[in-house]
mmCIF file of C-alpha atoms in Angstrom:
data_model
loop_
_atom_site.group_PDB
_atom_site.id
_atom_site.type_symbol
_atom_site.label_atom_id
_atom_site.label_comp_id
_atom_site.label_asym_id
_atom_site.label_seq_id
_atom_site.Cartn_x
_atom_site.Cartn_y
_atom_site.Cartn_z
ATOM 1 C CA UNK C 1 -7.789 -0.153 -27.231
ATOM 2 C CA UNK C 2 -10.162 -3.108 -27.799
ATOM 3 C CA UNK C 3 -7.692 -5.115 -25.713
ATOM 4 C CA UNK C 4 -8.105 -2.689 -23.423
ATOM 5 C CA UNK C 5 -11.395 -2.455 -22.977
ATOM 6 C CA UNK C 6 -11.800 -6.259 -22.521
ATOM 7 C CA UNK C 7 -13.983 -5.601 -19.520
ATOM 8 C CA UNK C 8 -15.014 -8.686 -17.573
ATOM 9 C CA UNK C 9 -18.523 -6.921 -16.460
ATOM 10 C CA UNK C 10 -18.368 -8.278 -13.083
ATOM 11 C CA UNK C 11 -19.232 -4.921 -11.240
ATOM 12 C CA UNK C 12 -16.360 -4.745 -9.040
ATOM 13 C CA UNK C 13 -15.572 -0.922 -10.117
ATOM 14 C CA UNK C 14 -19.484 -0.286 -8.942
ATOM 15 C CA UNK C 15 -19.006 -1.269 -5.016
ATOM 16 C CA UNK C 16 -15.999 0.853 -4.607
ATOM 17 C CA UNK C 17 -16.544 4.036 -7.003
ATOM 18 C CA UNK C 18 -17.139 7.092 -4.572
ATOM 19 C CA UNK C 19 -19.539 8.776 -7.903
ATOM 20 C CA UNK C 20 -21.528 5.518 -8.023
ATOM 21 C CA UNK C 21 -22.270 5.786 -3.834
ATOM 22 C CA UNK C 22 -23.153 9.613 -4.557
ATOM 23 C CA UNK C 23 -25.450 8.634 -7.622
ATOM 24 C CA UNK C 24 -25.967 5.460 -8.391
ATOM 25 C CA UNK C 25 -26.083 5.244 -12.387
ATOM 26 C CA UNK C 26 -24.595 2.163 -14.000
ATOM 27 C CA UNK C 27 -22.917 4.658 -16.508
ATOM 28 C CA UNK C 28 -21.119 6.489 -14.095
ATOM 29 C CA UNK C 29 -19.115 3.209 -12.992
ATOM 30 C CA UNK C 30 -15.712 2.211 -14.891
ATOM 31 C CA UNK C 31 -17.908 -0.659 -15.978
ATOM 32 C CA UNK C 32 -20.756 1.694 -17.397
ATOM 33 C CA UNK C 33 -17.730 3.463 -19.373
ATOM 34 C CA UNK C 34 -16.100 0.837 -20.385
ATOM 35 C CA UNK C 35 -19.196 -0.168 -22.330
ATOM 36 C CA UNK C 36 -19.833 3.416 -24.116
ATOM 37 C CA UNK C 37 -16.041 3.473 -25.460
ATOM 38 C CA UNK C 38 -17.284 0.284 -27.506
ATOM 39 C CA UNK C 39 -20.445 1.745 -28.736
ATOM 40 C CA UNK C 40 -20.889 3.909 -31.818
ATOM 41 C CA UNK C 41 -21.271 7.133 -29.355
ATOM 42 C CA UNK C 42 -17.612 7.177 -29.117
ATOM 43 C CA UNK C 43 -17.152 8.172 -32.403
ATOM 44 C CA UNK C 44 -18.576 11.736 -31.935
ATOM 45 C CA UNK C 45 -18.481 12.255 -28.102
ATOM 46 C CA UNK C 46 -21.972 13.926 -27.346
ATOM 47 C CA UNK C 47 -22.076 17.040 -24.509
ATOM 48 C CA UNK C 48 -24.111 14.259 -22.445
ATOM 49 C CA UNK C 49 -20.794 11.506 -23.694
ATOM 50 C CA UNK C 50 -18.353 14.021 -22.206
ATOM 51 C CA UNK C 51 -19.749 15.302 -19.084
ATOM 52 C CA UNK C 52 -20.169 11.607 -18.067
ATOM 53 C CA UNK C 53 -16.427 10.891 -18.317
ATOM 54 C CA UNK C 54 -15.807 13.971 -16.616
ATOM 55 C CA UNK C 55 -17.664 12.763 -13.805
ATOM 56 C CA UNK C 56 -14.806 10.179 -12.784
ATOM 57 C CA UNK C 57 -12.558 11.350 -10.291
ATOM 58 C CA UNK C 58 -9.427 9.087 -11.423
ATOM 59 C CA UNK C 59 -8.717 7.936 -8.028
ATOM 60 C CA UNK C 60 -7.872 4.812 -8.803
ATOM 61 C CA UNK C 61 -10.078 2.421 -6.820
ATOM 62 C CA UNK C 62 -11.737 0.363 -9.734
ATOM 63 C CA UNK C 63 -8.159 -0.411 -11.241
ATOM 64 C CA UNK C 64 -7.001 -1.882 -7.610
ATOM 65 C CA UNK C 65 -9.940 -4.234 -7.435
ATOM 66 C CA UNK C 66 -10.494 -5.061 -11.451
ATOM 67 C CA UNK C 67 -9.574 -8.686 -11.535
ATOM 68 C CA UNK C 68 -8.108 -8.351 -15.453
ATOM 69 C CA UNK C 69 -6.153 -5.233 -13.991
ATOM 70 C CA UNK C 70 -7.104 -2.504 -17.203
ATOM 71 C CA UNK C 71 -5.508 0.414 -16.918
ATOM 72 C CA UNK C 72 -9.028 2.275 -16.882
ATOM 73 C CA UNK C 73 -7.646 5.488 -15.457
ATOM 74 C CA UNK C 74 -5.147 5.485 -18.419
ATOM 75 C CA UNK C 75 -8.491 4.178 -20.507
ATOM 76 C CA UNK C 76 -10.790 7.367 -19.296
ATOM 77 C CA UNK C 77 -7.868 10.521 -19.597
ATOM 78 C CA UNK C 78 -7.026 9.292 -23.298
ATOM 79 C CA UNK C 79 -11.006 9.288 -23.676
ATOM 80 C CA UNK C 80 -11.131 12.770 -22.336
ATOM 81 C CA UNK C 81 -8.208 13.988 -24.693
ATOM 82 C CA UNK C 82 -11.356 13.863 -27.690
ATOM 83 C CA UNK C 83 -13.653 16.132 -26.304
ATOM 84 C CA UNK C 84 -14.129 19.574 -26.946
ATOM 85 C CA UNK C 85 -12.263 22.002 -25.313
ATOM 86 C CA UNK C 86 -14.414 23.243 -22.278
ATOM 87 C CA UNK C 87 -16.021 19.340 -21.511
ATOM 88 C CA UNK C 88 -18.443 18.856 -18.462
ATOM 89 C CA UNK C 89 -20.410 21.260 -16.644
ATOM 90 C CA UNK C 90 -17.087 22.719 -14.989
ATOM 91 C CA UNK C 91 -15.402 23.276 -18.020
ATOM 92 C CA UNK C 92 -14.434 26.766 -17.882
ATOM 93 C CA UNK C 93 -13.027 26.681 -14.444
ATOM 94 C CA UNK C 94 -11.436 23.097 -15.557
ATOM 95 C CA UNK C 95 -9.361 24.480 -18.427
ATOM 96 C CA UNK C 96 -8.709 27.984 -16.804
ATOM 97 C CA UNK C 97 -6.593 25.650 -14.006
ATOM 98 C CA UNK C 98 -4.742 24.192 -16.770
ATOM 99 C CA UNK C 99 -3.830 27.231 -18.103
ATOM 100 C CA UNK C 100 -2.315 28.578 -14.388
ATOM 101 C CA UNK C 101 -1.316 25.100 -14.039
ATOM 102 C CA UNK C 102 0.970 25.363 -16.875
ATOM 103 C CA UNK C 103 2.466 28.502 -16.596
ATOM 104 C CA UNK C 104 3.946 29.907 -12.822
ATOM 105 C CA UNK C 105 3.843 32.962 -13.363
ATOM 106 C CA UNK C 106 0.748 33.079 -14.223
ATOM 107 C CA UNK C 107 -0.171 31.259 -11.295
ATOM 108 C CA UNK C 108 1.910 33.140 -8.369
ATOM 109 C CA UNK C 109 0.298 36.593 -10.300
ATOM 110 C CA UNK C 110 -3.518 34.848 -9.317
ATOM 111 C CA UNK C 111 -2.174 33.620 -5.674
ATOM 112 C CA UNK C 112 -0.755 37.537 -5.434
ATOM 113 C CA UNK C 113 -4.076 38.920 -6.474
ATOM 114 C CA UNK C 114 -6.096 36.012 -4.380
ATOM 115 C CA UNK C 115 -3.936 37.405 -0.984
ATOM 116 C CA UNK C 116 -4.601 41.116 -1.845
ATOM 117 C CA UNK C 117 -8.246 40.143 -1.611
ATOM 118 C CA UNK C 118 -8.134 38.468 1.059
ATOM 119 C CA UNK C 119 -6.496 41.713 2.704
ATOM 120 C CA UNK C 120 -8.023 43.849 1.867
ATOM 121 C CA UNK C 121 -11.871 41.987 3.029
ATOM 122 C CA UNK C 122 -13.114 42.474 -0.421
ATOM 123 C CA UNK C 123 -15.424 39.789 -0.640
ATOM 124 C CA UNK C 124 -18.497 39.238 0.520
ATOM 125 C CA UNK C 125 -18.672 37.753 3.881
ATOM 126 C CA UNK C 126 -20.526 34.910 3.030
ATOM 127 C CA UNK C 127 -18.493 33.972 -0.080
ATOM 128 C CA UNK C 128 -17.394 30.486 -0.732
ATOM 129 C CA UNK C 129 -13.593 31.624 -2.150
ATOM 130 C CA UNK C 130 -13.189 33.500 1.282
ATOM 131 C CA UNK C 131 -12.802 29.284 2.397
ATOM 132 C CA UNK C 132 -10.634 29.367 -1.110
ATOM 133 C CA UNK C 133 -8.888 32.027 -0.487
ATOM 134 C CA UNK C 134 -7.820 30.900 3.185
ATOM 135 C CA UNK C 135 -5.159 28.707 2.114
ATOM 136 C CA UNK C 136 -3.243 31.159 0.524
ATOM 137 C CA UNK C 137 -0.201 32.424 2.225
ATOM 138 C CA UNK C 138 1.807 35.448 1.852
ATOM 139 C CA UNK C 139 5.267 33.737 2.623
ATOM 140 C CA UNK C 140 7.302 33.147 -0.783
ATOM 141 C CA UNK C 141 9.124 30.192 -1.255
ATOM 142 C CA UNK C 142 12.012 31.740 -2.415
ATOM 143 C CA UNK C 143 13.064 32.349 1.162
ATOM 144 C CA UNK C 144 12.992 28.187 0.772
ATOM 145 C CA UNK C 145 17.739 26.944 1.051
ATOM 146 C CA UNK C 146 19.223 27.278 -2.619
ATOM 147 C CA UNK C 147 15.957 28.326 -4.208
ATOM 148 C CA UNK C 148 18.355 29.897 -7.016
ATOM 149 C CA UNK C 149 20.242 28.465 -9.437
ATOM 150 C CA UNK C 150 22.882 30.315 -8.304
ATOM 151 C CA UNK C 151 26.401 27.931 -7.431
ATOM 152 C CA UNK C 152 26.493 27.055 -3.273
ATOM 153 C CA UNK C 153 29.261 28.999 -2.247
ATOM 154 C CA UNK C 154 31.648 25.691 -1.062
ATOM 155 C CA UNK C 155 32.607 23.602 -3.318
ATOM 156 C CA UNK C 156 31.775 20.062 -1.514
ATOM 157 C CA UNK C 157 28.319 21.104 -2.618
ATOM 158 C CA UNK C 158 28.715 21.313 -5.951
ATOM 159 C CA UNK C 159 26.398 18.097 -6.178
ATOM 160 C CA UNK C 160 23.652 18.141 -4.336
ATOM 161 C CA UNK C 161 22.456 15.098 -1.896
ATOM 162 C CA UNK C 162 18.678 15.679 -2.280
ATOM 163 C CA UNK C 163 16.363 17.895 -4.454
ATOM 164 C CA UNK C 164 12.864 18.833 -3.976
ATOM 165 C CA UNK C 165 9.812 19.111 -6.130
ATOM 166 C CA UNK C 166 7.467 21.716 -4.477
ATOM 167 C CA UNK C 167 4.253 21.055 -6.068
ATOM 168 C CA UNK C 168 2.536 24.208 -7.262
ATOM 169 C CA UNK C 169 0.872 23.575 -3.345
ATOM 170 C CA UNK C 170 3.948 23.829 -1.650
ATOM 171 C CA UNK C 171 5.573 26.745 -3.766
ATOM 172 C CA UNK C 172 3.012 28.798 -4.926
ATOM 173 C CA UNK C 173 0.034 28.525 -2.172
ATOM 174 C CA UNK C 174 1.374 27.114 1.482
ATOM 175 C CA UNK C 175 4.695 27.770 1.194
ATOM 176 C CA UNK C 176 4.620 26.821 4.978
ATOM 177 C CA UNK C 177 4.567 22.697 3.477
ATOM 178 C CA UNK C 178 8.401 22.898 1.731
ATOM 179 C CA UNK C 179 9.366 24.900 4.610
ATOM 180 C CA UNK C 180 8.077 21.917 6.933
ATOM 181 C CA UNK C 181 9.817 19.542 4.958
ATOM 182 C CA UNK C 182 13.088 21.269 5.482
ATOM 183 C CA UNK C 183 12.318 21.020 8.806
ATOM 184 C CA UNK C 184 12.333 17.529 8.777
ATOM 185 C CA UNK C 185 15.412 17.161 6.482
ATOM 186 C CA UNK C 186 17.375 18.817 9.410
ATOM 187 C CA UNK C 187 15.771 16.657 12.069
ATOM 188 C CA UNK C 188 16.890 13.693 10.245
ATOM 189 C CA UNK C 189 20.272 14.356 9.995
ATOM 190 C CA UNK C 190 20.400 15.759 6.275
ATOM 191 C CA UNK C 191 21.160 18.612 4.138
ATOM 192 C CA UNK C 192 18.501 21.142 3.085
ATOM 193 C CA UNK C 193 17.092 20.099 -0.121
ATOM 194 C CA UNK C 194 18.047 21.711 -4.078
ATOM 195 C CA UNK C 195 15.417 23.278 -5.128
ATOM 196 C CA UNK C 196 15.395 23.788 -8.879
ATOM 197 C CA UNK C 197 13.675 27.191 -9.631
ATOM 198 C CA UNK C 198 13.034 25.934 -13.315
ATOM 199 C CA UNK C 199 10.577 22.983 -12.021
ATOM 200 C CA UNK C 200 6.333 23.476 -12.858
ATOM 201 C CA UNK C 201 3.397 21.758 -12.544
ATOM 202 C CA UNK C 202 3.936 18.102 -12.515
ATOM 203 C CA UNK C 203 1.064 17.842 -14.963
ATOM 204 C CA UNK C 204 -1.625 15.917 -13.962
ATOM 205 C CA UNK C 205 -4.330 18.367 -14.315
ATOM 206 C CA UNK C 206 -3.564 18.307 -18.071
ATOM 207 C CA UNK C 207 -2.936 14.159 -18.207
ATOM 208 C CA UNK C 208 -6.678 13.987 -15.851
ATOM 209 C CA UNK C 209 -7.919 16.596 -18.480
ATOM 210 C CA UNK C 210 -7.385 14.429 -21.474
ATOM 211 C CA UNK C 211 -4.726 17.657 -22.487
ATOM 212 C CA UNK C 212 -1.905 14.666 -23.079
ATOM 213 C CA UNK C 213 0.480 17.045 -25.065
ATOM 214 C CA UNK C 214 0.736 19.549 -22.207
ATOM 215 C CA UNK C 215 1.155 16.948 -20.000
ATOM 216 C CA UNK C 216 4.312 15.676 -22.266
ATOM 217 C CA UNK C 217 5.479 19.073 -22.220
ATOM 218 C CA UNK C 218 4.955 19.758 -18.620
ATOM 219 C CA UNK C 219 6.875 16.463 -17.763
ATOM 220 C CA UNK C 220 9.824 17.325 -20.517
ATOM 221 C CA UNK C 221 9.976 21.003 -18.282
ATOM 222 C CA UNK C 222 10.427 19.074 -14.963
ATOM 223 C CA UNK C 223 13.314 16.103 -16.572
ATOM 224 C CA UNK C 224 15.242 19.139 -17.597
ATOM 225 C CA UNK C 225 14.714 21.100 -14.624
ATOM 226 C CA UNK C 226 16.388 18.306 -12.338
ATOM 227 C CA UNK C 227 19.259 17.509 -14.917
ATOM 228 C CA UNK C 228 21.585 20.486 -13.634
ATOM 229 C CA UNK C 229 24.876 18.988 -13.010
ATOM 230 C CA UNK C 230 24.717 19.229 -9.568
ATOM 231 C CA UNK C 231 21.214 17.531 -9.341
ATOM 232 C CA UNK C 232 21.578 14.487 -12.414
ATOM 233 C CA UNK C 233 22.028 11.546 -8.860
ATOM 234 C CA UNK C 234 19.763 13.656 -6.605
ATOM 235 C CA UNK C 235 16.889 11.605 -4.759
ATOM 236 C CA UNK C 236 13.869 13.718 -5.770
ATOM 237 C CA UNK C 237 11.688 14.090 -2.767
ATOM 238 C CA UNK C 238 7.869 15.370 -3.174
ATOM 239 C CA UNK C 239 5.498 16.878 -0.090
ATOM 240 C CA UNK C 240 2.496 15.844 -2.547
ATOM 241 C CA UNK C 241 1.382 12.952 -2.789
ATOM 242 C CA UNK C 242 -0.345 13.700 -6.195
ATOM 243 C CA UNK C 243 2.460 15.031 -7.921
ATOM 244 C CA UNK C 244 4.803 11.362 -6.634
ATOM 245 C CA UNK C 245 2.308 9.439 -8.177
ATOM 246 C CA UNK C 246 2.149 11.419 -11.351
ATOM 247 C CA UNK C 247 6.045 12.234 -11.870
ATOM 248 C CA UNK C 248 6.876 8.311 -11.293
ATOM 249 C CA UNK C 249 4.796 7.320 -14.037
ATOM 250 C CA UNK C 250 6.475 9.865 -16.294
ATOM 251 C CA UNK C 251 7.820 6.975 -18.206
ATOM 252 C CA UNK C 252 4.131 6.187 -19.675
ATOM 253 C CA UNK C 253 4.131 9.181 -21.352
ATOM 254 C CA UNK C 254 6.261 8.845 -23.636
ATOM 255 C CA UNK C 255 6.380 5.369 -25.962
ATOM 256 C CA UNK C 256 9.565 3.364 -25.747
ATOM 257 C CA UNK C 257 10.867 4.879 -29.505
ATOM 258 C CA UNK C 258 10.358 8.514 -28.125
ATOM 259 C CA UNK C 259 13.546 10.304 -27.112
ATOM 260 C CA UNK C 260 12.466 11.460 -23.475
ATOM 261 C CA UNK C 261 10.992 8.036 -22.470
ATOM 262 C CA UNK C 262 14.558 6.932 -21.660
ATOM 263 C CA UNK C 263 15.179 10.098 -19.599
ATOM 264 C CA UNK C 264 12.141 10.286 -17.980
ATOM 265 C CA UNK C 265 12.520 6.704 -16.580
ATOM 266 C CA UNK C 266 15.754 8.028 -15.191
ATOM 267 C CA UNK C 267 13.746 10.540 -13.888
ATOM 268 C CA UNK C 268 10.831 8.364 -12.416
ATOM 269 C CA UNK C 269 13.767 6.656 -10.779
ATOM 270 C CA UNK C 270 15.102 9.043 -8.299
ATOM 271 C CA UNK C 271 11.556 10.327 -7.488
ATOM 272 C CA UNK C 272 10.685 8.887 -3.518
ATOM 273 C CA UNK C 273 7.346 10.019 -2.217
ATOM 274 C CA UNK C 274 7.408 11.644 1.292
ATOM 275 C CA UNK C 275 6.351 9.776 3.315
ATOM 276 C CA UNK C 276 8.273 6.584 2.399
ATOM 277 C CA UNK C 277 11.159 8.776 2.207
ATOM 278 C CA UNK C 278 10.801 10.143 6.075
ATOM 279 C CA UNK C 279 9.317 6.872 7.284
ATOM 280 C CA UNK C 280 13.122 5.475 7.003
ATOM 281 C CA UNK C 281 15.327 8.771 7.758
ATOM 282 C CA UNK C 282 13.048 10.459 10.827
ATOM 283 C CA UNK C 283 13.901 8.663 14.228
ATOM 284 C CA UNK C 284 11.016 7.919 16.669
ATOM 285 C CA UNK C 285 10.093 11.028 19.088
ATOM 286 C CA UNK C 286 10.985 10.548 23.074
ATOM 287 C CA UNK C 287 7.542 12.005 23.521
ATOM 288 C CA UNK C 288 6.200 8.115 22.410
ATOM 289 C CA UNK C 289 4.061 6.511 24.865
ATOM 290 C CA UNK C 290 6.931 4.235 26.379
ATOM 291 C CA UNK C 291 7.789 2.178 29.659
ATOM 292 C CA UNK C 292 9.951 4.285 30.141
ATOM 293 C CA UNK C 293 7.697 7.482 29.840
ATOM 294 C CA UNK C 294 4.066 5.693 30.247
ATOM 295 C CA UNK C 295 2.112 8.917 31.148
ATOM 296 C CA UNK C 296 2.375 11.205 28.108
ATOM 297 C CA UNK C 297 -0.525 11.719 26.211
ATOM 298 C CA UNK C 298 -1.010 10.790 23.118
ATOM 299 C CA UNK C 299 -2.500 13.625 20.697
ATOM 300 C CA UNK C 300 -5.563 12.094 18.930
ATOM 301 C CA UNK C 301 -5.655 12.861 15.409
ATOM 302 C CA UNK C 302 -7.636 11.856 12.426
ATOM 303 C CA UNK C 303 -5.998 11.374 8.983
ATOM 304 C CA UNK C 304 -7.669 11.180 5.416
ATOM 305 C CA UNK C 305 -5.764 8.955 2.745
ATOM 306 C CA UNK C 306 -4.862 10.679 -0.536
ATOM 307 C CA UNK C 307 -6.278 8.205 -3.165
ATOM 308 C CA UNK C 308 -2.269 8.390 -5.440
ATOM 309 C CA UNK C 309 -1.622 6.688 -1.629
ATOM 310 C CA UNK C 310 -4.078 5.035 -0.539
ATOM 311 C CA UNK C 311 -4.080 2.412 -3.911
ATOM 312 C CA UNK C 312 -0.819 1.947 -3.995
ATOM 313 C CA UNK C 313 1.570 -0.612 -2.582
ATOM 314 C CA UNK C 314 2.805 0.640 1.057
ATOM 315 C CA UNK C 315 0.403 3.379 0.609
ATOM 316 C CA UNK C 316 -1.738 3.617 3.546
ATOM 317 C CA UNK C 317 0.690 1.685 5.948
ATOM 318 C CA UNK C 318 3.661 4.333 5.627
ATOM 319 C CA UNK C 319 1.792 7.528 6.260
ATOM 320 C CA UNK C 320 0.377 5.801 9.550
ATOM 321 C CA UNK C 321 4.221 4.363 10.355
ATOM 322 C CA UNK C 322 5.813 8.150 9.934
ATOM 323 C CA UNK C 323 2.830 9.628 12.201
ATOM 324 C CA UNK C 324 3.068 6.919 15.119
ATOM 325 C CA UNK C 325 7.104 8.018 15.192
ATOM 326 C CA UNK C 326 5.515 11.605 16.403
ATOM 327 C CA UNK C 327 3.792 9.530 19.182
ATOM 328 C CA UNK C 328 0.166 10.429 17.773
ATOM 329 C CA UNK C 329 -2.796 8.300 17.823
ATOM 330 C CA UNK C 330 -4.214 8.059 14.825
ATOM 331 C CA UNK C 331 -8.211 7.327 14.969
ATOM 332 C CA UNK C 332 -9.520 5.011 12.170
ATOM 333 C CA UNK C 333 -13.320 5.353 11.209
#
């Protein structure tokens, strides 16, 4: 850890830190946290110490500009692993969320309960929960192609050409995302992706909260879920930037001597981030403004860069390239 904390104290992290922009306290920057971890305060973290570390978004902006390429998000996650179970101002909510995400059945039950609250208008008019529950969709992902583990009817389909990691959002909260992904595959002249029923949360929430072993256990479950003979060599696409980022990082969760490390490497090699995958597969829309079709109006849209894409190679270019193929005009800030 001492080598990892060899911070240059240049302050580049402060310039890009979104938290520091809101609350201009030096201790909230990556430089401030790296310093705290070298002091005796880190040996027995106080509630104040834990609160300061809970305010990091783990967006990765600081890592991108760090001249010494420190693994800052990993260092902060490791520090959090030593904290009390309910650290930070929203400790109880965080612990409850990690519990729900690690148990798909529980998460599905909570989603159904939320839909019931929404349907029967059981919440006060001005409740903030109304906005959150507004994201929930009643359609189940069980209707998606090949959701079950039952063998396909035709022998030539025994080996899948694609598999799909739906993630918690597309599987439980907004199944229309999974449906749209399958539609894009069809428009790209590709077969429907197989969706292993045993997959679970990618584990990013657990890893971010410092629950390292829980994150490893979720990784093991997903590696096994996608290791069925019919899926062994199939690329794994996912429509969530956070999920794809963490799935690609599975090898870092296990030491090189751990028997799961090799399995994690093989799994990560199959992961395909959504925009990169479809940018190479989806043809341009015939409605794009071209010399042959100069009067077709372009729809103007704002696009928000997910942190887990923005600070990765081509993470800003491939989504824009894919959107431009649909004929839209992207409005940049």
